[in-house]
XYZ file of C-alpha atoms in Angstrom:
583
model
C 24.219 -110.249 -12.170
C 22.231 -109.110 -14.995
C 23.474 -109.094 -18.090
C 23.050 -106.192 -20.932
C 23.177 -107.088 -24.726
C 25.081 -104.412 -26.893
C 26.439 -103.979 -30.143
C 29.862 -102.921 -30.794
C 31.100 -102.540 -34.505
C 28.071 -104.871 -35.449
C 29.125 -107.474 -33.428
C 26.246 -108.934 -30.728
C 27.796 -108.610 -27.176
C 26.744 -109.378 -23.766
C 28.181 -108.341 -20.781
C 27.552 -108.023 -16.874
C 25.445 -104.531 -15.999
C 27.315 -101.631 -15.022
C 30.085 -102.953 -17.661
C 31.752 -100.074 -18.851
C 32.095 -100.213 -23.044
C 35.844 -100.711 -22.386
C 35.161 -103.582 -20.334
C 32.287 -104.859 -22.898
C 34.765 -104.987 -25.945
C 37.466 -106.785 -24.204
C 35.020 -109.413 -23.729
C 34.347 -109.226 -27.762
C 38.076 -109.560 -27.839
C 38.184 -106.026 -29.240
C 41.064 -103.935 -27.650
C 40.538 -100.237 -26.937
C 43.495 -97.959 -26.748
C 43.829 -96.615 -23.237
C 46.674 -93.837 -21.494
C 45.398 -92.589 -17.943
C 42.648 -95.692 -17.026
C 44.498 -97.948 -14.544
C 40.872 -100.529 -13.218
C 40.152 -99.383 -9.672
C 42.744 -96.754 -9.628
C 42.173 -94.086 -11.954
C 38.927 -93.889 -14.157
C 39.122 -90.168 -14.875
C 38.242 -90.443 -18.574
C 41.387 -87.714 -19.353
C 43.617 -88.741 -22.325
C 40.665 -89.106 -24.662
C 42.779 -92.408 -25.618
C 39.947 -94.351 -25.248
C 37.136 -92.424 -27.181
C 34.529 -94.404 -29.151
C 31.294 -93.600 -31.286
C 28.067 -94.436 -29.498
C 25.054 -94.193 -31.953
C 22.453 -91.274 -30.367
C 25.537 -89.766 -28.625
C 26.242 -86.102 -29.431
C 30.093 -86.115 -29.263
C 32.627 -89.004 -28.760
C 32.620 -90.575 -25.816
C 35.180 -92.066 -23.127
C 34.799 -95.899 -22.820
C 36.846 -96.188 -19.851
C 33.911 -94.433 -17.887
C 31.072 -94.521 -20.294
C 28.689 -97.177 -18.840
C 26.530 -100.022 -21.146
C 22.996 -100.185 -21.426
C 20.364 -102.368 -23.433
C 20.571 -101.911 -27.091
C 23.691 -99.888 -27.393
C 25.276 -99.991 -30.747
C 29.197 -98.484 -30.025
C 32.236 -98.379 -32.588
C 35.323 -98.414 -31.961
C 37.233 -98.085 -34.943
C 35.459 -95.330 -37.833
C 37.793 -92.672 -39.268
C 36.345 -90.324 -36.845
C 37.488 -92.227 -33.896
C 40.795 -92.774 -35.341
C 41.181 -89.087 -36.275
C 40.158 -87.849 -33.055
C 42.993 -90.757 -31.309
C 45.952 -89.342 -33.984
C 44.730 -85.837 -33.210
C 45.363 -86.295 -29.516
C 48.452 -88.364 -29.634
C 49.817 -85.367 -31.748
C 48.998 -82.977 -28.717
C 50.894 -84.617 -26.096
C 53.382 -85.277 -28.554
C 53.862 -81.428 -28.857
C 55.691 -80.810 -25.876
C 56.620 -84.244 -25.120
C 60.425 -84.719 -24.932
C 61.190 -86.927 -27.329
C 64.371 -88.648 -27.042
C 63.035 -92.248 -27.237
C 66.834 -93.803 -28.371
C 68.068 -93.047 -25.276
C 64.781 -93.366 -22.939
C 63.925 -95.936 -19.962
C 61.074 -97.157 -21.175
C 61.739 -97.303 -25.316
C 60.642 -100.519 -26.479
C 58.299 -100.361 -23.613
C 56.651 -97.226 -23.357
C 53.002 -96.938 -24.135
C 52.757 -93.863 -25.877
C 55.313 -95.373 -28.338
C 53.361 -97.867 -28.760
C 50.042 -96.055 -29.609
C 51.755 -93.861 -32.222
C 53.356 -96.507 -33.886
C 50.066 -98.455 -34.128
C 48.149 -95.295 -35.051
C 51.113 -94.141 -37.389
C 51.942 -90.572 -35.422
C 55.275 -89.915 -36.323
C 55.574 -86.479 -35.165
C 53.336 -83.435 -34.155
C 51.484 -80.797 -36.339
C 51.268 -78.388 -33.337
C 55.115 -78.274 -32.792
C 55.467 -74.887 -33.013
C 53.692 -73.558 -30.024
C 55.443 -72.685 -26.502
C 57.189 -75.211 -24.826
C 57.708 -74.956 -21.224
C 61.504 -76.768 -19.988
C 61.093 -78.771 -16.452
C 64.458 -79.382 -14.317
C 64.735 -83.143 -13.365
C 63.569 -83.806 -9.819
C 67.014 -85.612 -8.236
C 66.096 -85.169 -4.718
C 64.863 -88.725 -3.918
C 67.303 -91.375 -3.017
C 65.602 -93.635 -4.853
C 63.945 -92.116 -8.677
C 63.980 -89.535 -11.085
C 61.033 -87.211 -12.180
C 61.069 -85.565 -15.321
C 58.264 -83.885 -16.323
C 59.152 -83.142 -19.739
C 58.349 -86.259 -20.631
C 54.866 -86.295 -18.320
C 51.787 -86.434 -20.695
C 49.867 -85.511 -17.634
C 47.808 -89.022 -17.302
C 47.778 -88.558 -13.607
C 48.155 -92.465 -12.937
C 51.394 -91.413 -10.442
C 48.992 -89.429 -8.599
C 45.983 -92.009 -8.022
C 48.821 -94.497 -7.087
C 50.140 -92.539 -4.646
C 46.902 -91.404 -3.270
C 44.250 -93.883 -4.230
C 46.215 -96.739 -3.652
C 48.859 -95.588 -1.266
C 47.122 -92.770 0.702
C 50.101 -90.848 0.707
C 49.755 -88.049 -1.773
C 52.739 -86.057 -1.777
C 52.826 -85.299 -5.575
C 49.338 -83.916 -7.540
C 48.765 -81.595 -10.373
C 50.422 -77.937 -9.595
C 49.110 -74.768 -11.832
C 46.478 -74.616 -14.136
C 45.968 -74.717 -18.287
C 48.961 -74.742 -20.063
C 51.336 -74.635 -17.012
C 49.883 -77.726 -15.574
C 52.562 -80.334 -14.182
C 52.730 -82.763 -11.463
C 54.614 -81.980 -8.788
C 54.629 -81.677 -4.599
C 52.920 -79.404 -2.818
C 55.179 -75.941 -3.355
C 57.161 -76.826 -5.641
C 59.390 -79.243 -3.217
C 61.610 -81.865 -3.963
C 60.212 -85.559 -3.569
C 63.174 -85.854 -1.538
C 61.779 -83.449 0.702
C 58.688 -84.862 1.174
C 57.002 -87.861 3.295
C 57.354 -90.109 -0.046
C 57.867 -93.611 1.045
C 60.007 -94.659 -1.753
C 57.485 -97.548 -2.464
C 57.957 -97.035 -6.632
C 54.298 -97.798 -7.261
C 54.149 -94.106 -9.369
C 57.086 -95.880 -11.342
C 54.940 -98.882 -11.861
C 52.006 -97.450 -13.535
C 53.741 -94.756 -15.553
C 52.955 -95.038 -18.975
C 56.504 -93.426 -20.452
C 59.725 -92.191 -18.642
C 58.589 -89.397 -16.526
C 59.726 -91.205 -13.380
C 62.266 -93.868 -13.083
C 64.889 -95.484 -10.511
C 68.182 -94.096 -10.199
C 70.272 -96.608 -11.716
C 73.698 -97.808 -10.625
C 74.597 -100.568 -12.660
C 77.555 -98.779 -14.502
C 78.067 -98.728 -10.728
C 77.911 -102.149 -10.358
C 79.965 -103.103 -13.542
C 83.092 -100.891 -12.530
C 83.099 -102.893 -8.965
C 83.006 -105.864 -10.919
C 85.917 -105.309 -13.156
C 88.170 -104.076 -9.651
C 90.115 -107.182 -8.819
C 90.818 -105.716 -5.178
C 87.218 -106.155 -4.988
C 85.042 -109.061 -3.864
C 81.343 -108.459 -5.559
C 78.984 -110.682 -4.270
C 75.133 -110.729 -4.925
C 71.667 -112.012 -3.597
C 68.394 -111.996 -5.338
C 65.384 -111.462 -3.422
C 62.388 -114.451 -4.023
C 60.062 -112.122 -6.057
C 61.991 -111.624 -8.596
C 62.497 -115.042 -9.760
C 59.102 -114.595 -10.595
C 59.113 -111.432 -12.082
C 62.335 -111.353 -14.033
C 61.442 -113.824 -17.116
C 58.629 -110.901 -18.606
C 61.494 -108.298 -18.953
C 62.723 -111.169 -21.683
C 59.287 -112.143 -22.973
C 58.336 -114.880 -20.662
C 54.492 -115.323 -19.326
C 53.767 -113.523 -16.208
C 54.602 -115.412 -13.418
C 57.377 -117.733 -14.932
C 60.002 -119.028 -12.316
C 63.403 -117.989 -13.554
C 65.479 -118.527 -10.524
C 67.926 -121.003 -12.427
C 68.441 -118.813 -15.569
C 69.041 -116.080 -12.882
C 71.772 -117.383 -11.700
C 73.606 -118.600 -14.653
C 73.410 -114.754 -15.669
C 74.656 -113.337 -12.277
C 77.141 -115.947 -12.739
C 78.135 -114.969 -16.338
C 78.297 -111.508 -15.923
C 81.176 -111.579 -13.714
C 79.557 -111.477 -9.598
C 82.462 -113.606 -7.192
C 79.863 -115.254 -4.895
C 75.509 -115.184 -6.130
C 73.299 -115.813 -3.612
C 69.661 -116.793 -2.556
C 68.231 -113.560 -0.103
C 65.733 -116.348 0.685
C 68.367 -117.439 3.310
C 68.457 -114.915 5.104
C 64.994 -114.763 4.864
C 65.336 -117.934 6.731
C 67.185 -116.356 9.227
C 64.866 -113.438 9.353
C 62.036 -115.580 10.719
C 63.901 -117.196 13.370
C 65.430 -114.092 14.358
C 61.183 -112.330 14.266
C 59.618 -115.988 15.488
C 62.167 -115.856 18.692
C 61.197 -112.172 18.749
C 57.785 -112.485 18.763
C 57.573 -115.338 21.275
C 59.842 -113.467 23.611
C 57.071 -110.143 23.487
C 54.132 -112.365 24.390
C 56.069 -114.373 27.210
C 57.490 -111.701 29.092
C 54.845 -108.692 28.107
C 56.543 -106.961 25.515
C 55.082 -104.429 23.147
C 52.370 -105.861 21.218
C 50.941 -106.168 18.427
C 54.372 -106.763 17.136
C 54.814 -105.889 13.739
C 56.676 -107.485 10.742
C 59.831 -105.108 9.411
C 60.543 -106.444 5.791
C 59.383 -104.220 4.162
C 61.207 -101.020 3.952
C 58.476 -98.719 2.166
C 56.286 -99.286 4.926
C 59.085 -98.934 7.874
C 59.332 -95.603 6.440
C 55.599 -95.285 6.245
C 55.521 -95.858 9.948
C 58.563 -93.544 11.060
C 56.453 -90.459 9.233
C 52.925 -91.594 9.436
C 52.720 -93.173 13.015
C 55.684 -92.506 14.517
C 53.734 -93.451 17.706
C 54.038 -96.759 17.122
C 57.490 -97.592 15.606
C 57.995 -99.591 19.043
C 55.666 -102.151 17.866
C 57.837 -102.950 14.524
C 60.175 -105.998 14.832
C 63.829 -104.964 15.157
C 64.873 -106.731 13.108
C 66.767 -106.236 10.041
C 64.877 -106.792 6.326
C 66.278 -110.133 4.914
C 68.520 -108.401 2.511
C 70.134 -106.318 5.112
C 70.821 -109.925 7.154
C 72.407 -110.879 4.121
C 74.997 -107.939 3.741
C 75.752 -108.192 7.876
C 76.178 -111.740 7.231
C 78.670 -111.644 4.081
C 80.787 -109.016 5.818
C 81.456 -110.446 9.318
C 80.378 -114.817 8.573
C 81.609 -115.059 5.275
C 84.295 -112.907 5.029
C 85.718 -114.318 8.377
C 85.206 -117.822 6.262
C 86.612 -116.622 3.451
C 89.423 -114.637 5.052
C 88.261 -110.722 3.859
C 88.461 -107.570 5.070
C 84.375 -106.409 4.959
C 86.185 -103.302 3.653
C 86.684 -105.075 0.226
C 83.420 -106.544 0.032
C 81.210 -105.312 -1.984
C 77.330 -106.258 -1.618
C 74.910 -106.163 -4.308
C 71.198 -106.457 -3.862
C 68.878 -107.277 -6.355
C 65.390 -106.741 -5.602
C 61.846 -106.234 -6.545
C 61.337 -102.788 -4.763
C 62.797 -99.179 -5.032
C 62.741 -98.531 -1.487
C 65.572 -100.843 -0.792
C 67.348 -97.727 -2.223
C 66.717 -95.303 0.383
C 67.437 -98.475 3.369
C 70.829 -99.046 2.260
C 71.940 -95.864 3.343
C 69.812 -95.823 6.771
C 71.408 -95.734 10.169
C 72.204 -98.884 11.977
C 72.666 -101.405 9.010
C 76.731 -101.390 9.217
C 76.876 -104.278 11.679
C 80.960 -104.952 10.004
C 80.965 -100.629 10.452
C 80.646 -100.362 6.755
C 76.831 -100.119 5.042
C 75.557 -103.845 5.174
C 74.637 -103.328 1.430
C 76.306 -101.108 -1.251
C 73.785 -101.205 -4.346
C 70.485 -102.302 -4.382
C 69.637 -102.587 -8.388
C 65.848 -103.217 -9.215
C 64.622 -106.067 -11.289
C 64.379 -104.059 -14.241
C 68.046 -103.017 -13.557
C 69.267 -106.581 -13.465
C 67.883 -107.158 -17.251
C 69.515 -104.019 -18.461
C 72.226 -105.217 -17.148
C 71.637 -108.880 -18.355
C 71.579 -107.238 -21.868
C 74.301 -104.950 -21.631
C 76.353 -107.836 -20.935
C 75.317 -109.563 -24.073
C 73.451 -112.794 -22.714
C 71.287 -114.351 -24.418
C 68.756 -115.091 -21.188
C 66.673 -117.509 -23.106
C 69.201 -119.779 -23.753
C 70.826 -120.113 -20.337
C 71.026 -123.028 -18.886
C 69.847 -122.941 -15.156
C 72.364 -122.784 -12.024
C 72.077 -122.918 -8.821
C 72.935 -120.527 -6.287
C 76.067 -120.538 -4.440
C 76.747 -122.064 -0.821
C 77.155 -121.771 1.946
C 74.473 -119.294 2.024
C 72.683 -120.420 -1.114
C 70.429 -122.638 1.292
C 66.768 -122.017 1.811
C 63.488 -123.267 2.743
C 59.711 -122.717 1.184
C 58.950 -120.327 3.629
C 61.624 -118.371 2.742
C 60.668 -118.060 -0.930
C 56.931 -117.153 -0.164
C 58.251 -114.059 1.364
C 57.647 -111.931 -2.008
C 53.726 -112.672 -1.646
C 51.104 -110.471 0.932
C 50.824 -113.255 3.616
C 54.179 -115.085 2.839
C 55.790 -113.463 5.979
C 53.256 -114.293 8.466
C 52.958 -117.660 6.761
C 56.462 -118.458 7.364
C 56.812 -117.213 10.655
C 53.875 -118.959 11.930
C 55.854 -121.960 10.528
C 58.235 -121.729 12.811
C 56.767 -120.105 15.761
C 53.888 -122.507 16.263
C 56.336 -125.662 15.911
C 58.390 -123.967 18.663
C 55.603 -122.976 20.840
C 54.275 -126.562 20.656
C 57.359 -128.659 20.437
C 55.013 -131.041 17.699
C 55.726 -130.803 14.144
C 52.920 -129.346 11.898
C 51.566 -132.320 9.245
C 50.468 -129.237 7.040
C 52.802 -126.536 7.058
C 50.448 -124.126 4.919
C 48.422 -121.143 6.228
C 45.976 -120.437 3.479
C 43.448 -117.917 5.631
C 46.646 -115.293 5.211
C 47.381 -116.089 1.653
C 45.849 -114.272 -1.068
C 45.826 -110.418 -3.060
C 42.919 -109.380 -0.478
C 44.138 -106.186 0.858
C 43.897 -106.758 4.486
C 43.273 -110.479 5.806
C 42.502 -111.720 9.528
C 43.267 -115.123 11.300
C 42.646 -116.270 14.845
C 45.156 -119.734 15.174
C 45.051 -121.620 18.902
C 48.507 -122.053 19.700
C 49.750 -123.784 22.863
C 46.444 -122.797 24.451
C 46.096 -119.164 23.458
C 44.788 -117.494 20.604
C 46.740 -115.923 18.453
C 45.166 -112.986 16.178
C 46.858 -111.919 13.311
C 46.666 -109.548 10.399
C 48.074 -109.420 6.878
C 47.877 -105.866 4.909
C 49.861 -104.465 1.590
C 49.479 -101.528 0.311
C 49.821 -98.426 2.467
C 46.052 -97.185 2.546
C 45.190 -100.799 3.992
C 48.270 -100.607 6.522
C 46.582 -97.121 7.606
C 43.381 -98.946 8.035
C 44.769 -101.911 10.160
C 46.654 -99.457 12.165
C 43.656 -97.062 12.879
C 41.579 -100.161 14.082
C 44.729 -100.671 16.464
C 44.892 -97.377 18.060
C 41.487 -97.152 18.725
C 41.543 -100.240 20.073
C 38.913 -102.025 17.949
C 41.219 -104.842 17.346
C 43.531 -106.986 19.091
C 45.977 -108.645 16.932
C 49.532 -109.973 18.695
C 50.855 -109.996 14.908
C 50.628 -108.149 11.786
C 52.457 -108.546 8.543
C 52.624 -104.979 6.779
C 54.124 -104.921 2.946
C 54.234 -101.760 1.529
C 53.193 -102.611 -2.186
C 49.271 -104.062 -2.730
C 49.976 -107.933 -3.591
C 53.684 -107.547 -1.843
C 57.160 -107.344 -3.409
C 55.884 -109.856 -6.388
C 54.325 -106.257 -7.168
C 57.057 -103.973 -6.292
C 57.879 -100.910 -7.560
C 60.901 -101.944 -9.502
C 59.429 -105.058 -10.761
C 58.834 -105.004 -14.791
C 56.299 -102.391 -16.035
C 53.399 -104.271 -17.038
C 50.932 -101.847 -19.782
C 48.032 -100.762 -18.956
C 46.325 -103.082 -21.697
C 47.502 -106.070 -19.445
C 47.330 -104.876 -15.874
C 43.570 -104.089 -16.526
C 42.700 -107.143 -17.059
C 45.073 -109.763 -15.234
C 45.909 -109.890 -11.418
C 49.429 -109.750 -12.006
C 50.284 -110.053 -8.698
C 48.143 -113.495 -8.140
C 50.417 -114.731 -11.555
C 53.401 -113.967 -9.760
C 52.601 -115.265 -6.245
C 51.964 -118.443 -7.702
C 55.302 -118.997 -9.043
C 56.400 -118.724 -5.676
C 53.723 -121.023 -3.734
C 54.367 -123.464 -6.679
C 58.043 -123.300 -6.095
C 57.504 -123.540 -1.889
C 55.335 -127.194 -2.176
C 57.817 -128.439 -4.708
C 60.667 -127.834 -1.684
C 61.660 -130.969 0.434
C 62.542 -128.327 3.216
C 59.796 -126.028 4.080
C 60.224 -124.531 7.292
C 62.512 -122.095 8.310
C 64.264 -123.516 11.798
C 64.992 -126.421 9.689
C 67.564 -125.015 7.323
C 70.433 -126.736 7.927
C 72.773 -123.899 6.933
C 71.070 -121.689 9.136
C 71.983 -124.270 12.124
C 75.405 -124.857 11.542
C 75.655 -120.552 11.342
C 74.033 -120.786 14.957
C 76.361 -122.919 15.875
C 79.168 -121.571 14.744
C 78.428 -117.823 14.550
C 75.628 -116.284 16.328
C 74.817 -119.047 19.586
C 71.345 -119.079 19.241
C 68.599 -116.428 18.181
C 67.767 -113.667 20.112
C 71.852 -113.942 21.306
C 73.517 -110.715 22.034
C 75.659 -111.256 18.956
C 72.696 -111.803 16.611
C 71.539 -108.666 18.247
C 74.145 -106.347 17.205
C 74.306 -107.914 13.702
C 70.692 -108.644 12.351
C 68.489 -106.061 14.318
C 68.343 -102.138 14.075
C 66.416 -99.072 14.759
C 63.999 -96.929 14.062
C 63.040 -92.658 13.887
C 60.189 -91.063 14.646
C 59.901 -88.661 11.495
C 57.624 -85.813 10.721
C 55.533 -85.682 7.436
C 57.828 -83.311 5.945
C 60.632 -81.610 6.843
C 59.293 -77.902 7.355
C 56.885 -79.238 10.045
């Protein structure tokens, strides 16, 4: 591609054509102050964060959207420019609730950020109207309050642009203007999926998880109570950044020394049962193409997207995998294996989830995941929950040394751990189903065709003379697009791995909120994969159906998988629901 020479604050710069002058000062190292532009998502040119001087230009102009050309001479940083960035911070900060002490996001919030760097310490236009929002409760899973919204509009491009969902948008007009759902409904009343991904990209706290980790802490300090906990893989490699590690550091061993220190009775590796998952979804899968069953099947991991399904194509819930998401295994496990091991009533068990996504919320509380007839999880605490908890406690993360998990179910395999990354699924359960199907043993267990951040990938394998087709999408808007191609019959895949957040749960919705200035211009969901391929070809064990733990629990537990008794346990169902609840 061509490339156009510029000037910005007298500095010679070159950069590709059709470079925006955002894009062409972050390759002169020059950092322009952004609050609605998310790259690919949401280039609206709103907040007027981003405004810049362009010599021959009229007014100031938006650099998230303004595009390059030959001989342009920009600045970025003239009193005017500054001005007009203090001017508008002092706007939204006019009816902006400020109670930043007590907020979410403070220490982490982007507006704070901006006004400390641009000294705004309050607003000059605080005396106008103010209009008083009442929080929006009625999602399992979050919390929207839009008096602290400043209106950048990044929820709503997530949640249409990226999910295709678009159940919240901008209601009323002018000064009225909010986000909300369409007539005034709850989220909770609407088709939302519970993915988080409007959490992710929200610049301040207008929208956060419901938190239970005071929750947590009280079940902790009940000695009648047995508090265990597992840690799904992706956040071992998401964790670290909430304490200022680089993107994509593996913390797993610091992890556990926390969980340890803070007072949990038994911590676990979800990777186990995501061990168990596969051969429960490899003998599954097999069984659907030997004796006709409904195909393609489809992988069930991921609740965001089970959820998707049930409201979006309700048609074709038959198709998803029964069973249970690894975490959900886990509980079912701890209260009927383990507590028969340990000699516990599942009654007095209580199971903690910590995981990368906010949609583990809402499945906690779905039908059919009480295999010991209590809910096979209790609390399901984000990442970001664990390191408010970590520092509530008083640890000093950094310094930990690292621990391992416990056993008997602290066992796992590489497959199990590249279950947080878009293709880890599929990767794993090809694994195990192509060993089985063949009887030989695979000299390389990796799939790279279905690794990757691509949005939707394709594979054709030969497999015990057939072929097998599969498909790999994240993010909703790609699942729609797989699915479509399905219905109408233009493909034929016999397997599809679906996970509901682009990238996977390494880019979950309750993973750490990464800033705008950084998500722009890093893949964080390639930096955080990689800690997890890195940590699956360091593992001496990489293949599911050779977990050793997971054989004796056949043997002892469940007969074999598929059995009638992993039935009941690790599987569940599924309901066909409408887009909203008035229809």
């Amino acid at each position: 591609m061509e490339n156009v020479n510029i000037k910005i604050n007298g500095i010679d710069v070159s950069a590709p054509a059709g470079s925006t002058i955002l894009q062409a000062a972050k390759m002169a190292h020059i950092d322009i102050p952004t609050l609605c532009y998310l790259k690919d998502i949401n280039e609206i040119g709103a907040c007027r964060m981003c405004v810049v001087e362009v010599k021959g230009a009229r007014t100031l102009v938006a650099s998230c959207v303004y595009p390059i050309n030959d001989g342009m001479e920009v600045w970025t940083n003239t009193p005017k420019v500054l001005n007009s960035r203090r001017k508008t911070l002092e706007l939204i900060l006019s009816n902006h609730k400020k109670e930043c002490l007590s907020c979410v996001r403070s220490g982490n919030c982007e507006l704070q950020k901006l006004c400390r760097d641009l000294k705004v310490e309050d607003s000059a236009f605080y005396q106008g109207e103010n209009v008083e929002y009442p929080l929006d409760t009625s999602a399992v899973h979050m919390v929207r309050d839009n008096n602290k919204c400043i209106l950048c509009r990044r929820c709503v491009a997530a949640c249409a642009n990226v999910q295709g969902i678009g159940v919240i948008g901008p209601n009323e007009r002018g000064f009225n203007t909010h986000i909300a759902s369409a007539f005034e409904m709850g989220l909770g009343e609407t088709s939302c999926v519970s993915c988080g991904q409007c959490i992710a990209v929200c610049p301040v706290g207008a929208i956060y998880e419901k938190d239970a980790t005071s929750e947590v802490f009280e079940a902790i300090a009940d000695p009648a109570k047995h508090v265990l906990v597992q840690t799904a893989p992706a956040v071992r490699a998401g964790l670290g950044e909430e304490f200022g590690y680089p993107i994509g550091t593996n913390v797993e061993g610091q992890m556990a020394a926390a969980l340890r220190r803070m007072g949990f009775d038994g911590v676990f590796d979800t990777d186990w049962a995501a061990d168990l998952t596969i051969l429960e979804e490899a003998h599954e899968f097999i069984e659907r193409v030997q004796n006709g069953g409904v195909l393609p099947m489809i992988t069930s991991c991921s609740p965001g997207w089970i959820k998707y399904c049930e409201h979006y194509f309700p048609d074709m819930t038959e198709n998803l995998s029964s069973c249970k998401s690894p975490h959900q295994m886990f509980g079912a496990m701890a209260k009927t294996y383990y507590a028969q091991k340990m000699g516990w009533d599942a009654k007095d068990i209580v199971m903690v989830s910590i995981m990368p996504c906010t949609a583990k919320k809402f499945e906690i509380g779905r039908d059919d995941e009480d295999a010991a007839g209590v809910p096979d999880v209790d609390y399901s605490l984000t990442t970001r929950e664990l390191a408010n908890m970590i520092r509530r406690a008083g640890l000093d993360f950094t310094s930990l040394p690292e621990e391992k998990f416990d056993d008997p179910m602290g066992e796992s395999t590489g497959a199990a751990v590249i279950f947080g990354a878009t293709g880890g699924v599929m990767e794993a359960a090809l694994r195990t189903a192509v060993e089985t199907l063949t009887g030989e043993s695979l000299p390389d267990p990796e799939f790279h065709e279905v690794r990757g951040v691509a949005g939707v990938k394709e594979a054709t394998y030969h497999v015990a003379g057939m072929d097998v087709n599969v498909a790999v999408a994240s993010g909703l808007k790609n699942a729609r697009e797989v699915l479509e191609k399905v219905k109408s019959g233009e493909a034929n895949y016999h397997f599809i791995e679906i996970m509901g957040c682009p990238g996977g749960c390494v880019n979950g919705g309750g993973q750490p909120q990464v800033p705008a200035s950084v998500r722009n211009f890093n893949d964080i969901r390639a930096l955080r994969a990689k800690a997890l391929y890195d940590a699956d070809a360091s593992m001496p064990v990489r293949k599911s159906h050779e977990n050793e733990s997971l054989k004796k629990l056949y043997a002892e537990f469940l007969g074999e998988p598929g059995s009638h008794k992993a039935h009941e346990l690790l599987h569940t169902s599924y309901v066909k629901r409408s887009v909203n609840k008035y229809e």
